[in-house]
PDB file of C-alpha atoms in Angstrom:
ATOM      1  CA  UNK A1064      43.799  40.408 -68.494  1.00  0.00           C
ATOM      2  CA  UNK A1065      47.533  39.673 -68.624  1.00  0.00           C
ATOM      3  CA  UNK A1066      49.007  36.552 -67.892  1.00  0.00           C
ATOM      4  CA  UNK A1067      52.612  35.890 -67.645  1.00  0.00           C
ATOM      5  CA  UNK A1068      54.516  32.672 -67.514  1.00  0.00           C
ATOM      6  CA  UNK A1069      55.493  31.425 -64.404  1.00  0.00           C
ATOM      7  CA  UNK A1070      59.516  30.659 -64.335  1.00  0.00           C
ATOM      8  CA  UNK A1071      60.793  27.107 -63.157  1.00  0.00           C
ATOM      9  CA  UNK A1072      63.656  26.702 -60.620  1.00  0.00           C
ATOM     10  CA  UNK A1073      65.527  23.248 -59.777  1.00  0.00           C
ATOM     11  CA  UNK A1074      68.434  22.741 -57.290  1.00  0.00           C
ATOM     12  CA  UNK A1075      68.157  26.080 -55.196  1.00  0.00           C
ATOM     13  CA  UNK A1076      69.704  26.510 -52.012  1.00  0.00           C
ATOM     14  CA  UNK A1077      67.138  27.256 -49.192  1.00  0.00           C
ATOM     15  CA  UNK A1078      68.798  30.605 -48.349  1.00  0.00           C
ATOM     16  CA  UNK A1079      68.342  31.655 -51.924  1.00  0.00           C
ATOM     17  CA  UNK A1080      64.662  30.476 -52.227  1.00  0.00           C
ATOM     18  CA  UNK A1081      63.734  32.253 -49.380  1.00  0.00           C
ATOM     19  CA  UNK A1082      65.352  35.422 -50.252  1.00  0.00           C
ATOM     20  CA  UNK A1083      64.122  35.617 -53.897  1.00  0.00           C
ATOM     21  CA  UNK A1084      60.799  33.830 -53.665  1.00  0.00           C
ATOM     22  CA  UNK A1085      59.357  33.140 -50.427  1.00  0.00           C
ATOM     23  CA  UNK A1086      60.321  36.715 -49.071  1.00  0.00           C
ATOM     24  CA  UNK A1087      59.149  38.583 -52.271  1.00  0.00           C
ATOM     25  CA  UNK A1088      56.124  36.197 -52.774  1.00  0.00           C
ATOM     26  CA  UNK A1089      57.145  35.569 -56.065  1.00  0.00           C
ATOM     27  CA  UNK A1090      55.359  32.249 -57.074  1.00  0.00           C
ATOM     28  CA  UNK A1091      57.466  29.803 -59.062  1.00  0.00           C
ATOM     29  CA  UNK A1092      57.514  26.187 -60.593  1.00  0.00           C
ATOM     30  CA  UNK A1093      59.767  24.115 -58.636  1.00  0.00           C
ATOM     31  CA  UNK A1094      60.858  20.777 -60.534  1.00  0.00           C
ATOM     32  CA  UNK A1095      62.513  18.902 -57.760  1.00  0.00           C
ATOM     33  CA  UNK A1096      60.424  19.768 -54.516  1.00  0.00           C
ATOM     34  CA  UNK A1097      59.215  16.262 -54.460  1.00  0.00           C
ATOM     35  CA  UNK A1098      62.264  13.807 -54.848  1.00  0.00           C
ATOM     36  CA  UNK A1099      62.449  11.835 -57.850  1.00  0.00           C
ATOM     37  CA  UNK A1100      63.345   8.789 -55.205  1.00  0.00           C
ATOM     38  CA  UNK A1101      60.243   9.027 -53.482  1.00  0.00           C
ATOM     39  CA  UNK A1102      58.388   5.551 -53.334  1.00  0.00           C
ATOM     40  CA  UNK A1103      55.166   7.278 -54.576  1.00  0.00           C
ATOM     41  CA  UNK A1104      56.421   7.387 -58.357  1.00  0.00           C
ATOM     42  CA  UNK A1105      56.501   3.674 -58.439  1.00  0.00           C
ATOM     43  CA  UNK A1106      53.498   2.519 -56.224  1.00  0.00           C
ATOM     44  CA  UNK A1107      50.821   4.811 -56.591  1.00  0.00           C
ATOM     45  CA  UNK A1108      48.382   4.488 -59.141  1.00  0.00           C
ATOM     46  CA  UNK A1109      44.238   4.468 -59.135  1.00  0.00           C
ATOM     47  CA  UNK A1110      44.506   0.767 -58.600  1.00  0.00           C
ATOM     48  CA  UNK A1111      46.520   0.795 -55.840  1.00  0.00           C
ATOM     49  CA  UNK A1112      44.163   3.826 -53.835  1.00  0.00           C
ATOM     50  CA  UNK A1113      41.195   1.384 -54.592  1.00  0.00           C
ATOM     51  CA  UNK A1114      42.994  -1.448 -53.195  1.00  0.00           C
ATOM     52  CA  UNK A1115      43.898   0.347 -49.832  1.00  0.00           C
ATOM     53  CA  UNK A1116      40.829   2.813 -49.838  1.00  0.00           C
ATOM     54  CA  UNK A1117      38.578   2.089 -52.452  1.00  0.00           C
ATOM     55  CA  UNK A1118      35.589   1.508 -50.089  1.00  0.00           C
ATOM     56  CA  UNK A1119      35.995   4.335 -48.022  1.00  0.00           C
ATOM     57  CA  UNK A1120      32.830   6.784 -48.547  1.00  0.00           C
ATOM     58  CA  UNK A1121      33.700  10.451 -49.531  1.00  0.00           C
ATOM     59  CA  UNK A1122      32.007  13.682 -50.074  1.00  0.00           C
ATOM     60  CA  UNK A1123      32.425  14.886 -54.029  1.00  0.00           C
ATOM     61  CA  UNK A1124      32.129  18.588 -54.934  1.00  0.00           C
ATOM     62  CA  UNK A1125      30.925  20.383 -58.227  1.00  0.00           C
ATOM     63  CA  UNK A1126      30.329  23.559 -59.734  1.00  0.00           C
ATOM     64  CA  UNK A1127      31.414  26.276 -57.171  1.00  0.00           C
ATOM     65  CA  UNK A1128      29.415  28.695 -59.190  1.00  0.00           C
ATOM     66  CA  UNK A1129      26.140  27.214 -57.587  1.00  0.00           C
ATOM     67  CA  UNK A1130      27.171  28.124 -54.231  1.00  0.00           C
ATOM     68  CA  UNK A1131      28.650  32.083 -54.254  1.00  0.00           C
ATOM     69  CA  UNK A1132      27.231  32.947 -51.230  1.00  0.00           C
ATOM     70  CA  UNK A1133      29.189  30.096 -49.006  1.00  0.00           C
ATOM     71  CA  UNK A1134      32.845  30.697 -47.879  1.00  0.00           C
ATOM     72  CA  UNK A1135      33.236  26.972 -48.630  1.00  0.00           C
ATOM     73  CA  UNK A1136      31.191  24.922 -51.202  1.00  0.00           C
ATOM     74  CA  UNK A1137      28.818  22.386 -49.835  1.00  0.00           C
ATOM     75  CA  UNK A1138      29.676  19.043 -51.352  1.00  0.00           C
ATOM     76  CA  UNK A1139      26.700  17.941 -53.876  1.00  0.00           C
ATOM     77  CA  UNK A1140      27.061  14.101 -53.129  1.00  0.00           C
ATOM     78  CA  UNK A1141      28.695  10.904 -51.793  1.00  0.00           C
ATOM     79  CA  UNK A1142      30.056   7.993 -53.330  1.00  0.00           C
ATOM     80  CA  UNK A1143      33.304   5.417 -52.573  1.00  0.00           C
ATOM     81  CA  UNK A1144      36.607   6.254 -53.416  1.00  0.00           C
ATOM     82  CA  UNK A1145      36.927   3.483 -55.498  1.00  0.00           C
ATOM     83  CA  UNK A1146      33.669   4.608 -57.615  1.00  0.00           C
ATOM     84  CA  UNK A1147      35.035   8.073 -57.708  1.00  0.00           C
ATOM     85  CA  UNK A1148      38.503   6.703 -59.350  1.00  0.00           C
ATOM     86  CA  UNK A1149      36.556   4.774 -61.993  1.00  0.00           C
ATOM     87  CA  UNK A1150      34.306   7.909 -63.098  1.00  0.00           C
ATOM     88  CA  UNK A1151      37.254  10.257 -63.708  1.00  0.00           C
ATOM     89  CA  UNK A1152      39.144   7.497 -65.415  1.00  0.00           C
ATOM     90  CA  UNK A1153      36.190   6.805 -67.821  1.00  0.00           C
ATOM     91  CA  UNK A1154      34.998  10.458 -68.811  1.00  0.00           C
ATOM     92  CA  UNK A1155      35.329  14.186 -68.194  1.00  0.00           C
ATOM     93  CA  UNK A1156      33.484  15.165 -65.182  1.00  0.00           C
ATOM     94  CA  UNK A1157      33.032  18.303 -63.119  1.00  0.00           C
ATOM     95  CA  UNK A1158      33.342  16.136 -59.745  1.00  0.00           C
ATOM     96  CA  UNK A1159      36.671  16.819 -57.396  1.00  0.00           C
ATOM     97  CA  UNK A1160      37.669  15.931 -54.082  1.00  0.00           C
ATOM     98  CA  UNK A1161      38.277  18.950 -51.812  1.00  0.00           C
ATOM     99  CA  UNK A1162      40.934  18.939 -48.935  1.00  0.00           C
ATOM    100  CA  UNK A1163      40.754  15.103 -49.136  1.00  0.00           C
ATOM    101  CA  UNK A1164      42.564  13.836 -46.479  1.00  0.00           C
ATOM    102  CA  UNK A1165      43.666  10.257 -47.879  1.00  0.00           C
ATOM    103  CA  UNK A1166      47.026  10.420 -46.003  1.00  0.00           C
ATOM    104  CA  UNK A1167      44.900  10.677 -42.494  1.00  0.00           C
ATOM    105  CA  UNK A1168      42.624   7.706 -43.639  1.00  0.00           C
ATOM    106  CA  UNK A1169      46.241   5.667 -44.648  1.00  0.00           C
ATOM    107  CA  UNK A1170      48.827   7.575 -42.898  1.00  0.00           C
ATOM    108  CA  UNK A1171      51.351   4.908 -44.269  1.00  0.00           C
ATOM    109  CA  UNK A1172      50.899   6.779 -47.580  1.00  0.00           C
ATOM    110  CA  UNK A1173      53.139   9.809 -45.785  1.00  0.00           C
ATOM    111  CA  UNK A1174      56.182   7.410 -46.093  1.00  0.00           C
ATOM    112  CA  UNK A1175      55.921   7.438 -49.655  1.00  0.00           C
ATOM    113  CA  UNK A1176      56.542  11.063 -50.197  1.00  0.00           C
ATOM    114  CA  UNK A1177      59.889  12.612 -49.702  1.00  0.00           C
ATOM    115  CA  UNK A1178      60.114  16.239 -50.024  1.00  0.00           C
ATOM    116  CA  UNK A1179      63.235  18.573 -50.701  1.00  0.00           C
ATOM    117  CA  UNK A1180      62.311  21.425 -48.731  1.00  0.00           C
ATOM    118  CA  UNK A1181      63.760  24.729 -50.351  1.00  0.00           C
ATOM    119  CA  UNK A1182      62.501  26.775 -47.428  1.00  0.00           C
ATOM    120  CA  UNK A1183      64.899  25.532 -45.030  1.00  0.00           C
ATOM    121  CA  UNK A1184      62.100  23.833 -42.633  1.00  0.00           C
ATOM    122  CA  UNK A1185      59.107  26.156 -42.778  1.00  0.00           C
ATOM    123  CA  UNK A1186      57.168  23.699 -44.908  1.00  0.00           C
ATOM    124  CA  UNK A1187      54.646  22.167 -42.760  1.00  0.00           C
ATOM    125  CA  UNK A1188      55.131  18.558 -44.197  1.00  0.00           C
ATOM    126  CA  UNK A1189      53.016  16.915 -41.660  1.00  0.00           C
ATOM    127  CA  UNK A1190      49.805  18.635 -42.959  1.00  0.00           C
ATOM    128  CA  UNK A1191      49.492  17.222 -46.662  1.00  0.00           C
ATOM    129  CA  UNK A1192      45.925  17.188 -48.458  1.00  0.00           C
ATOM    130  CA  UNK A1193      45.119  15.371 -51.690  1.00  0.00           C
ATOM    131  CA  UNK A1194      43.221  16.954 -54.635  1.00  0.00           C
ATOM    132  CA  UNK A1195      41.499  14.931 -57.216  1.00  0.00           C
ATOM    133  CA  UNK A1196      39.638  15.971 -60.083  1.00  0.00           C
ATOM    134  CA  UNK A1197      38.068  15.144 -63.318  1.00  0.00           C
ATOM    135  CA  UNK A1198      39.055  16.474 -66.941  1.00  0.00           C
ATOM    136  CA  UNK A1199      37.185  19.907 -67.375  1.00  0.00           C
ATOM    137  CA  UNK A1200      36.822  20.545 -63.784  1.00  0.00           C
ATOM    138  CA  UNK A1201      37.811  23.565 -61.882  1.00  0.00           C
ATOM    139  CA  UNK A1202      37.759  25.758 -58.747  1.00  0.00           C
ATOM    140  CA  UNK A1203      36.319  28.960 -58.617  1.00  0.00           C
ATOM    141  CA  UNK A1204      38.636  31.776 -58.341  1.00  0.00           C
ATOM    142  CA  UNK A1205      39.960  32.354 -54.632  1.00  0.00           C
ATOM    143  CA  UNK A1206      42.434  32.690 -52.115  1.00  0.00           C
ATOM    144  CA  UNK A1207      43.374  30.474 -49.107  1.00  0.00           C
ATOM    145  CA  UNK A1208      41.606  31.253 -45.990  1.00  0.00           C
ATOM    146  CA  UNK A1209      44.496  30.824 -43.627  1.00  0.00           C
ATOM    147  CA  UNK A1210      46.963  33.147 -45.650  1.00  0.00           C
ATOM    148  CA  UNK A1211      49.496  30.593 -45.886  1.00  0.00           C
ATOM    149  CA  UNK A1212      52.191  29.840 -48.652  1.00  0.00           C
ATOM    150  CA  UNK A1213      51.016  26.748 -50.551  1.00  0.00           C
ATOM    151  CA  UNK A1214      53.232  24.155 -52.526  1.00  0.00           C
ATOM    152  CA  UNK A1215      50.899  22.209 -54.893  1.00  0.00           C
ATOM    153  CA  UNK A1216      52.728  19.345 -56.121  1.00  0.00           C
ATOM    154  CA  UNK A1217      51.273  17.165 -59.312  1.00  0.00           C
ATOM    155  CA  UNK A1218      51.271  13.580 -59.435  1.00  0.00           C
ATOM    156  CA  UNK A1219      49.108  12.645 -62.112  1.00  0.00           C
ATOM    157  CA  UNK A1220      47.470  14.627 -64.976  1.00  0.00           C
ATOM    158  CA  UNK A1221      48.059  18.377 -65.849  1.00  0.00           C
ATOM    159  CA  UNK A1222      46.734  21.567 -64.058  1.00  0.00           C
ATOM    160  CA  UNK A1223      46.529  24.932 -65.723  1.00  0.00           C
ATOM    161  CA  UNK A1224      46.360  27.458 -62.584  1.00  0.00           C
ATOM    162  CA  UNK A1225      46.155  31.228 -63.162  1.00  0.00           C
ATOM    163  CA  UNK A1226      47.513  33.346 -60.168  1.00  0.00           C
ATOM    164  CA  UNK A1227      46.985  37.036 -59.365  1.00  0.00           C
ATOM    165  CA  UNK A1228      48.154  39.013 -56.311  1.00  0.00           C
ATOM    166  CA  UNK A1229      45.865  39.951 -53.514  1.00  0.00           C
ATOM    167  CA  UNK A1230      45.908  43.432 -54.257  1.00  0.00           C
ATOM    168  CA  UNK A1231      43.639  43.031 -57.334  1.00  0.00           C
ATOM    169  CA  UNK A1232      41.074  41.779 -55.225  1.00  0.00           C
ATOM    170  CA  UNK A1233      38.794  44.559 -56.147  1.00  0.00           C
ATOM    171  CA  UNK A1234      39.200  44.068 -59.705  1.00  0.00           C
ATOM    172  CA  UNK A1235      38.216  40.242 -59.424  1.00  0.00           C
ATOM    173  CA  UNK A1236      34.890  41.388 -57.636  1.00  0.00           C
ATOM    174  CA  UNK A1237      35.833  39.610 -54.370  1.00  0.00           C
ATOM    175  CA  UNK A1238      32.644  39.412 -52.053  1.00  0.00           C
ATOM    176  CA  UNK A1239      33.072  41.034 -48.582  1.00  0.00           C
ATOM    177  CA  UNK A1240      33.458  38.651 -45.755  1.00  0.00           C
ATOM    178  CA  UNK A1241      34.241  35.783 -48.205  1.00  0.00           C
ATOM    179  CA  UNK A1242      37.520  34.627 -50.032  1.00  0.00           C
ATOM    180  CA  UNK A1243      36.310  34.011 -53.564  1.00  0.00           C
ATOM    181  CA  UNK A1244      35.176  36.344 -56.308  1.00  0.00           C
ATOM    182  CA  UNK A1245      31.548  36.378 -58.125  1.00  0.00           C
ATOM    183  CA  UNK A1246      33.581  36.795 -61.308  1.00  0.00           C
ATOM    184  CA  UNK A1247      35.257  33.843 -63.148  1.00  0.00           C
ATOM    185  CA  UNK A1248      38.430  34.949 -65.061  1.00  0.00           C
ATOM    186  CA  UNK A1249      37.892  32.391 -67.822  1.00  0.00           C
ATOM    187  CA  UNK A1250      34.559  32.524 -68.269  1.00  0.00           C
ATOM    188  CA  UNK A1251      32.847  35.439 -67.450  1.00  0.00           C
ATOM    189  CA  UNK A1252      32.037  38.513 -69.589  1.00  0.00           C
ATOM    190  CA  UNK A1253      34.322  41.564 -69.266  1.00  0.00           C
ATOM    191  CA  UNK A1254      30.986  43.297 -70.560  1.00  0.00           C
ATOM    192  CA  UNK A1255      29.495  42.201 -66.996  1.00  0.00           C
ATOM    193  CA  UNK A1256      32.730  42.395 -64.982  1.00  0.00           C
ATOM    194  CA  UNK A1257      35.047  44.996 -66.661  1.00  0.00           C
ATOM    195  CA  UNK A1258      37.410  45.046 -64.013  1.00  0.00           C
ATOM    196  CA  UNK A1259      38.568  41.580 -65.412  1.00  0.00           C
ATOM    197  CA  UNK A1260      40.384  43.432 -68.340  1.00  0.00           C
ATOM    198  CA  UNK A1261      43.070  45.101 -65.924  1.00  0.00           C
ATOM    199  CA  UNK A1262      43.954  41.852 -64.236  1.00  0.00           C
ATOM    200  CA  UNK A1263      47.656  41.454 -64.314  1.00  0.00           C
ATOM    201  CA  UNK A1264      48.814  37.702 -63.209  1.00  0.00           C
ATOM    202  CA  UNK A1265      50.233  34.427 -64.342  1.00  0.00           C
ATOM    203  CA  UNK A1266      49.744  31.393 -65.807  1.00  0.00           C
ATOM    204  CA  UNK A1267      51.454  27.896 -64.685  1.00  0.00           C
ATOM    205  CA  UNK A1268      50.821  24.401 -66.076  1.00  0.00           C
ATOM    206  CA  UNK A1269      52.016  21.650 -63.837  1.00  0.00           C
ATOM    207  CA  UNK A1270      52.734  18.135 -64.645  1.00  0.00           C
ATOM    208  CA  UNK A1271      53.606  15.194 -62.750  1.00  0.00           C
ATOM    209  CA  UNK A1272      57.066  15.998 -60.516  1.00  0.00           C
ATOM    210  CA  UNK A1273      56.191  19.815 -60.634  1.00  0.00           C
ATOM    211  CA  UNK A1274      55.246  22.137 -57.767  1.00  0.00           C
ATOM    212  CA  UNK A1275      53.875  25.337 -57.834  1.00  0.00           C
ATOM    213  CA  UNK A1276      54.569  27.829 -55.112  1.00  0.00           C
ATOM    214  CA  UNK A1277      51.602  30.081 -54.319  1.00  0.00           C
ATOM    215  CA  UNK A1278      52.514  33.177 -52.129  1.00  0.00           C
ATOM    216  CA  UNK A1279      50.384  33.714 -49.131  1.00  0.00           C
ATOM    217  CA  UNK A1280      47.118  35.323 -49.992  1.00  0.00           C
ATOM    218  CA  UNK A1281      47.404  34.960 -53.904  1.00  0.00           C
ATOM    219  CA  UNK A1282      44.444  34.579 -55.846  1.00  0.00           C
ATOM    220  CA  UNK A1283      44.366  31.251 -57.896  1.00  0.00           C
ATOM    221  CA  UNK A1284      41.775  29.797 -60.500  1.00  0.00           C
ATOM    222  CA  UNK A1285      42.743  26.128 -61.088  1.00  0.00           C
ATOM    223  CA  UNK A1286      41.468  23.879 -64.086  1.00  0.00           C
ATOM    224  CA  UNK A1287      41.692  20.485 -64.666  1.00  0.00           C
ATOM    225  CA  UNK A1288      43.450  19.886 -68.101  1.00  0.00           C
ATOM    226  CA  UNK A1289      43.350  16.215 -67.582  1.00  0.00           C
ATOM    227  CA  UNK A1290      41.870  14.161 -64.811  1.00  0.00           C
ATOM    228  CA  UNK A1291      44.525  13.952 -62.125  1.00  0.00           C
ATOM    229  CA  UNK A1292      45.576  14.359 -58.572  1.00  0.00           C
ATOM    230  CA  UNK A1293      47.808  16.657 -56.840  1.00  0.00           C
ATOM    231  CA  UNK A1294      49.197  16.979 -52.908  1.00  0.00           C
ATOM    232  CA  UNK A1295      49.583  20.432 -51.180  1.00  0.00           C
ATOM    233  CA  UNK A1296      51.265  21.349 -48.209  1.00  0.00           C
ATOM    234  CA  UNK A1297      51.967  24.980 -46.608  1.00  0.00           C
ATOM    235  CA  UNK A1298      54.336  27.339 -44.941  1.00  0.00           C
ATOM    236  CA  UNK A1299      53.054  29.790 -42.674  1.00  0.00           C
ATOM    237  CA  UNK A1300      52.631  33.428 -43.513  1.00  0.00           C
ATOM    238  CA  UNK A1301      55.867  35.798 -43.588  1.00  0.00           C
ATOM    239  CA  UNK A1302      54.427  38.808 -41.588  1.00  0.00           C
ATOM    240  CA  UNK A1303      52.862  38.731 -38.201  1.00  0.00           C
ATOM    241  CA  UNK A1304      50.101  40.831 -39.525  1.00  0.00           C
ATOM    242  CA  UNK A1305      49.345  38.066 -42.253  1.00  0.00           C
ATOM    243  CA  UNK A1306      48.946  35.596 -39.720  1.00  0.00           C
ATOM    244  CA  UNK A1307      46.801  37.589 -37.752  1.00  0.00           C
ATOM    245  CA  UNK A1308      44.592  38.037 -40.814  1.00  0.00           C
ATOM    246  CA  UNK A1309      44.535  34.299 -41.410  1.00  0.00           C
ATOM    247  CA  UNK A1310      43.551  33.397 -37.804  1.00  0.00           C
ATOM    248  CA  UNK A1311      40.696  36.266 -38.268  1.00  0.00           C
ATOM    249  CA  UNK A1312      39.723  34.572 -41.262  1.00  0.00           C
ATOM    250  CA  UNK A1313      39.306  31.338 -39.621  1.00  0.00           C
ATOM    251  CA  UNK A1314      38.074  32.149 -36.499  1.00  0.00           C
ATOM    252  CA  UNK A1315      35.955  35.182 -36.999  1.00  0.00           C
ATOM    253  CA  UNK A1316      35.191  36.238 -40.625  1.00  0.00           C
ATOM    254  CA  UNK A1317      33.868  32.920 -41.892  1.00  0.00           C
ATOM    255  CA  UNK A1318      31.235  32.376 -38.803  1.00  0.00           C
ATOM    256  CA  UNK A1319      30.291  36.220 -39.102  1.00  0.00           C
ATOM    257  CA  UNK A1320      29.516  35.407 -42.630  1.00  0.00           C
ATOM    258  CA  UNK A1321      27.327  32.218 -42.002  1.00  0.00           C
ATOM    259  CA  UNK A1322      25.327  34.091 -39.245  1.00  0.00           C
ATOM    260  CA  UNK A1323      24.473  36.933 -41.607  1.00  0.00           C
ATOM    261  CA  UNK A1324      23.804  34.782 -44.006  1.00  0.00           C
ATOM    262  CA  UNK A1325      21.417  32.748 -41.803  1.00  0.00           C
ATOM    263  CA  UNK A1326      19.627  35.885 -40.540  1.00  0.00           C
ATOM    264  CA  UNK A1327      19.412  38.044 -44.052  1.00  0.00           C
ATOM    265  CA  UNK A1328      19.225  35.341 -46.621  1.00  0.00           C
ATOM    266  CA  UNK A1329      19.287  36.267 -49.970  1.00  0.00           C
ATOM    267  CA  UNK A1330      19.508  39.972 -48.722  1.00  0.00           C
ATOM    268  CA  UNK A1331      22.942  39.425 -47.533  1.00  0.00           C
ATOM    269  CA  UNK A1332      24.316  37.846 -50.663  1.00  0.00           C
ATOM    270  CA  UNK A1333      22.944  41.129 -52.576  1.00  0.00           C
ATOM    271  CA  UNK A1334      24.714  43.222 -50.378  1.00  0.00           C
ATOM    272  CA  UNK A1335      27.985  41.608 -50.793  1.00  0.00           C
ATOM    273  CA  UNK A1336      27.376  41.413 -54.643  1.00  0.00           C
ATOM    274  CA  UNK A1337      26.682  45.060 -54.985  1.00  0.00           C
ATOM    275  CA  UNK A1338      29.531  45.855 -52.562  1.00  0.00           C
ATOM    276  CA  UNK A1339      32.166  44.060 -54.875  1.00  0.00           C
ATOM    277  CA  UNK A1340      30.455  45.716 -57.700  1.00  0.00           C
ATOM    278  CA  UNK A1341      31.066  49.195 -56.183  1.00  0.00           C
ATOM    279  CA  UNK A1342      34.538  48.402 -55.213  1.00  0.00           C
ATOM    280  CA  UNK A1343      35.367  46.953 -58.423  1.00  0.00           C
ATOM    281  CA  UNK A1344      34.185  50.410 -60.268  1.00  0.00           C
ATOM    282  CA  UNK A1345      36.379  52.446 -58.173  1.00  0.00           C
ATOM    283  CA  UNK A1346      39.342  50.144 -58.631  1.00  0.00           C
ATOM    284  CA  UNK A1347      38.604  50.409 -62.432  1.00  0.00           C
ATOM    285  CA  UNK A1348      38.901  54.391 -62.270  1.00  0.00           C
ATOM    286  CA  UNK A1349      42.182  54.213 -60.381  1.00  0.00           C
ATOM    287  CA  UNK A1350      43.490  51.952 -63.154  1.00  0.00           C
ATOM    288  CA  UNK A1351      42.126  54.288 -65.831  1.00  0.00           C
ATOM    289  CA  UNK A1352      43.699  57.454 -64.379  1.00  0.00           C
ATOM    290  CA  UNK A1353      46.960  55.866 -63.192  1.00  0.00           C
TER     291      UNK A1353
END
């Protein structure tokens, strides 16, 4: 596996960002996506979040490797938001909050974040999601079902993110009709998954105040280097075909997969795993003979 560092930029004019990154689908770390004058930098803390929403009951998510047959991992438990923040502050844990919409529960928080949109208005600032995780937690290797561009901004702690273009899906053992891979790029053995040796991607480490731009359809494997949280906002895919693919994923593919899993149970997962391995073998042969 080859991993190149992701470049960093700041102060870039929207026309230049769209030309050099958005249109080309090139990941980059943006140093000034969230304005340094945003009230969040002085107001937000775990204590503040506990004060305004600590009693909210939330779903928590764990090891995603345990739910390979699901397009979206089911939660592993519930607790109050305050209890969760106390947990990640105290010790490492694999528990995460996924697509947690604290800003819907407390919409006044949206006023605390001022975005410097480098796309000239393409970013959907009204649709933010927050992600919290304990030290040592990680997501499974996946790409986003809606095929949107993603801007993920770090507010506390540090995240390490590995990125791969969508055309390497077969080498990562993508499950058919799903949006994740059965191979873990960090933990899986190349003896079991030899396609991992041929991956060519990027590595980014984002700290508070930094934003990673992830192009539409790109695979990402996210690791929490420390406990912390981030906010993601999106921009629609560039091409009409990518928008159609995202809509099909949302409204057709995942429901077809749900139906087949209910009908055929473990046989459906076995079929998907065998198909992923066959596709990987074919992709490896192309790499060897190219």
